[in-house]
Amino acid sequence: MGALMVIFSLQTKQRRKRTDSVEDELELSAVRHRPEALEQLEAQTRFSRKELQILYRGFKNECPSGVVNEDTFKEIYSQFFPQGDASTYAHFLFNAFDTDHNGSVSFEDFVMGLSILLRGTVQEKLNWAFNLYDINKDGYITKEEMLDIIKSIYDMMGKCTYPILKEETPRQHVEIFFQKMDKNRDGVVTIDEFIDCCQNDENIMRSMQLFENVI
């Protein structure tokens, strides 16, 4: 979970000065977002009030409007993986955090997801992972969706993978995973198949934990 643990605790970067204009003010007022009371978030997550205050301070430093759009999310996330191309995986990750699919991630979206990833139960983490892999959010994971995610992870890791991966390696891994998960051979993986397989296969759980480190 390394990247997202610190992603919004960075010091505010030097940003290009924007020209003062009525349009800028209108844009900011349109997207400005006030978070729910910390007490409510404390009850809904596994973070303490102090932890939420620290996270919020970092979030506001990077996203003064109170929400982050996909381009900003990609820009921040890519800083942690300069050796590869993180843009595609950041896109999938952004969509997993954007639970109401409105094109932006609020502080609430961010800490709710982070709470599950860092301190959730195995079941909660697997539910979250299923949502990540279910790219079109239809309740099923197809082989192509799984391949898109795995390929994006390898692209992001870039030259850090050892030994150097062959081009067909992601597809080979997906074939193995999918064959184990798709119990009834109907060409899709349901959430029950996904969770059952992950919980009962040490190799897949180990792989899932490795991939968690890039979240």
PDB file of N, CA and C in Angstrom, residues 2-37:
ATOM      1  N   GLY A   2       2.164   1.136  -0.215  1.00  0.00           N
ATOM      2  CA  GLY A   2       3.092   2.210   0.018  1.00  0.00           C
ATOM      3  C   GLY A   2       2.708   3.531  -0.609  1.00  0.00           C
ATOM      4  N   ALA A   3       2.383   3.528  -1.883  1.00  0.00           N
ATOM      5  CA  ALA A   3       2.169   4.792  -2.581  1.00  0.00           C
ATOM      6  C   ALA A   3       1.019   5.588  -2.010  1.00  0.00           C
ATOM      7  N   LEU A   4      -0.120   4.941  -1.800  1.00  0.00           N
ATOM      8  CA  LEU A   4      -1.284   5.708  -1.340  1.00  0.00           C
ATOM      9  C   LEU A   4      -1.206   6.083   0.124  1.00  0.00           C
ATOM     10  N   MET A   5      -0.331   5.424   0.882  1.00  0.00           N
ATOM     11  CA  MET A   5      -0.184   5.805   2.283  1.00  0.00           C
ATOM     12  C   MET A   5       0.387   7.209   2.399  1.00  0.00           C
ATOM     13  N   VAL A   6       1.218   7.592   1.419  1.00  0.00           N
ATOM     14  CA  VAL A   6       1.861   8.899   1.513  1.00  0.00           C
ATOM     15  C   VAL A   6       1.450   9.831   0.397  1.00  0.00           C
ATOM     16  N   ILE A   7       0.601   9.358  -0.497  1.00  0.00           N
ATOM     17  CA  ILE A   7       0.320  10.107  -1.719  1.00  0.00           C
ATOM     18  C   ILE A   7      -0.208  11.513  -1.451  1.00  0.00           C
ATOM     19  N   PHE A   8      -1.032  11.669  -0.410  1.00  0.00           N
ATOM     20  CA  PHE A   8      -1.569  12.987  -0.123  1.00  0.00           C
ATOM     21  C   PHE A   8      -0.958  13.586   1.147  1.00  0.00           C
ATOM     22  N   SER A   9       0.193  13.020   1.594  1.00  0.00           N
ATOM     23  CA  SER A   9       0.900  13.601   2.724  1.00  0.00           C
ATOM     24  C   SER A   9       2.149  14.322   2.241  1.00  0.00           C
ATOM     25  N   LEU A  10       2.257  14.507   0.909  1.00  0.00           N
ATOM     26  CA  LEU A  10       3.380  15.240   0.344  1.00  0.00           C
ATOM     27  C   LEU A  10       3.248  16.720   0.682  1.00  0.00           C
ATOM     28  N   GLN A  11       4.394  17.394   0.713  1.00  0.00           N
ATOM     29  CA  GLN A  11       4.329  18.840   0.847  1.00  0.00           C
ATOM     30  C   GLN A  11       3.751  19.408  -0.432  1.00  0.00           C
ATOM     31  N   THR A  12       3.107  20.526  -0.303  1.00  0.00           N
ATOM     32  CA  THR A  12       2.487  21.140  -1.478  1.00  0.00           C
ATOM     33  C   THR A  12       3.566  21.449  -2.501  1.00  0.00           C
ATOM     34  N   LYS A  13       3.345  21.016  -3.722  1.00  0.00           N
ATOM     35  CA  LYS A  13       4.310  21.252  -4.786  1.00  0.00           C
ATOM     36  C   LYS A  13       4.188  22.692  -5.278  1.00  0.00           C
ATOM     37  N   GLN A  14       5.284  23.184  -5.842  1.00  0.00           N
ATOM     38  CA  GLN A  14       5.234  24.490  -6.493  1.00  0.00           C
ATOM     39  C   GLN A  14       4.356  24.369  -7.725  1.00  0.00           C
ATOM     40  N   ARG A  15       3.297  25.097  -7.745  1.00  0.00           N
ATOM     41  CA  ARG A  15       2.370  25.027  -8.869  1.00  0.00           C
ATOM     42  C   ARG A  15       2.487  26.295  -9.711  1.00  0.00           C
ATOM     43  N   ARG A  16       2.199  26.146 -10.964  1.00  0.00           N
ATOM     44  CA  ARG A  16       2.230  27.320 -11.832  1.00  0.00           C
ATOM     45  C   ARG A  16       1.155  28.311 -11.386  1.00  0.00           C
ATOM     46  N   LYS A  17       1.526  29.574 -11.385  1.00  0.00           N
ATOM     47  CA  LYS A  17       0.573  30.612 -10.961  1.00  0.00           C
ATOM     48  C   LYS A  17      -0.529  30.723 -11.997  1.00  0.00           C
ATOM     49  N   ARG A  18      -1.726  30.669 -11.516  1.00  0.00           N
ATOM     50  CA  ARG A  18      -2.860  30.813 -12.420  1.00  0.00           C
ATOM     51  C   ARG A  18      -3.236  32.283 -12.486  1.00  0.00           C
ATOM     52  N   THR A  19      -3.653  32.714 -13.645  1.00  0.00           N
ATOM     53  CA  THR A  19      -4.080  34.105 -13.789  1.00  0.00           C
ATOM     54  C   THR A  19      -5.384  34.296 -13.050  1.00  0.00           C
ATOM     55  N   ASP A  20      -5.422  35.429 -12.296  1.00  0.00           N
ATOM     56  CA  ASP A  20      -6.652  35.740 -11.572  1.00  0.00           C
ATOM     57  C   ASP A  20      -7.727  36.120 -12.572  1.00  0.00           C
ATOM     58  N   SER A  21      -8.811  35.405 -12.536  1.00  0.00           N
ATOM     59  CA  SER A  21      -9.897  35.715 -13.461  1.00  0.00           C
ATOM     60  C   SER A  21     -11.210  35.256 -12.868  1.00  0.00           C
ATOM     61  N   VAL A  22     -12.270  35.833 -13.370  1.00  0.00           N
ATOM     62  CA  VAL A  22     -13.603  35.444 -12.925  1.00  0.00           C
ATOM     63  C   VAL A  22     -13.843  33.975 -13.218  1.00  0.00           C
ATOM     64  N   GLU A  23     -13.328  33.510 -14.388  1.00  0.00           N
ATOM     65  CA  GLU A  23     -13.529  32.111 -14.764  1.00  0.00           C
ATOM     66  C   GLU A  23     -12.904  31.168 -13.740  1.00  0.00           C
ATOM     67  N   ASP A  24     -11.675  31.502 -13.271  1.00  0.00           N
ATOM     68  CA  ASP A  24     -11.012  30.655 -12.286  1.00  0.00           C
ATOM     69  C   ASP A  24     -11.820  30.595 -10.991  1.00  0.00           C
ATOM     70  N   GLU A  25     -12.316  31.747 -10.557  1.00  0.00           N
ATOM     71  CA  GLU A  25     -13.083  31.777  -9.324  1.00  0.00           C
ATOM     72  C   GLU A  25     -14.353  30.950  -9.449  1.00  0.00           C
ATOM     73  N   LEU A  26     -15.018  31.059 -10.591  1.00  0.00           N
ATOM     74  CA  LEU A  26     -16.232  30.279 -10.805  1.00  0.00           C
ATOM     75  C   LEU A  26     -15.929  28.783 -10.814  1.00  0.00           C
ATOM     76  N   GLU A  27     -14.793  28.423 -11.439  1.00  0.00           N
ATOM     77  CA  GLU A  27     -14.420  27.006 -11.496  1.00  0.00           C
ATOM     78  C   GLU A  27     -14.173  26.458 -10.103  1.00  0.00           C
ATOM     79  N   LEU A  28     -13.443  27.217  -9.287  1.00  0.00           N
ATOM     80  CA  LEU A  28     -13.136  26.759  -7.935  1.00  0.00           C
ATOM     81  C   LEU A  28     -14.404  26.642  -7.095  1.00  0.00           C
ATOM     82  N   SER A  29     -15.292  27.611  -7.228  1.00  0.00           N
ATOM     83  CA  SER A  29     -16.516  27.560  -6.432  1.00  0.00           C
ATOM     84  C   SER A  29     -17.389  26.393  -6.863  1.00  0.00           C
ATOM     85  N   ALA A  30     -17.272  25.998  -8.124  1.00  0.00           N
ATOM     86  CA  ALA A  30     -18.098  24.905  -8.628  1.00  0.00           C
ATOM     87  C   ALA A  30     -17.629  23.554  -8.108  1.00  0.00           C
ATOM     88  N   VAL A  31     -16.313  23.406  -7.923  1.00  0.00           N
ATOM     89  CA  VAL A  31     -15.805  22.089  -7.524  1.00  0.00           C
ATOM     90  C   VAL A  31     -15.447  22.002  -6.043  1.00  0.00           C
ATOM     91  N   ARG A  32     -15.457  23.149  -5.365  1.00  0.00           N
ATOM     92  CA  ARG A  32     -15.068  23.111  -3.950  1.00  0.00           C
ATOM     93  C   ARG A  32     -15.978  22.154  -3.175  1.00  0.00           C
ATOM     94  N   HIS A  33     -15.360  21.363  -2.330  1.00  0.00           N
ATOM     95  CA  HIS A  33     -16.110  20.300  -1.665  1.00  0.00           C
ATOM     96  C   HIS A  33     -15.765  20.285  -0.182  1.00  0.00           C
ATOM     97  N   ARG A  34     -16.782  20.321   0.635  1.00  0.00           N
ATOM     98  CA  ARG A  34     -16.545  20.242   2.082  1.00  0.00           C
ATOM     99  C   ARG A  34     -16.714  18.803   2.547  1.00  0.00           C
ATOM    100  N   PRO A  35     -15.737  18.279   3.309  1.00  0.00           N
ATOM    101  CA  PRO A  35     -15.839  16.885   3.760  1.00  0.00           C
ATOM    102  C   PRO A  35     -16.881  16.723   4.860  1.00  0.00           C
ATOM    103  N   GLU A  36     -17.323  15.501   5.035  1.00  0.00           N
ATOM    104  CA  GLU A  36     -18.223  15.212   6.152  1.00  0.00           C
ATOM    105  C   GLU A  36     -17.480  15.472   7.456  1.00  0.00           C
ATOM    106  N   ALA A  37     -18.203  15.634   8.526  1.00  0.00           N
ATOM    107  CA  ALA A  37     -17.592  15.858   9.826  1.00  0.00           C
ATOM    108  C   ALA A  37     -16.637  14.714  10.147  1.00  0.00           C
TER     109      ALA A  37
END
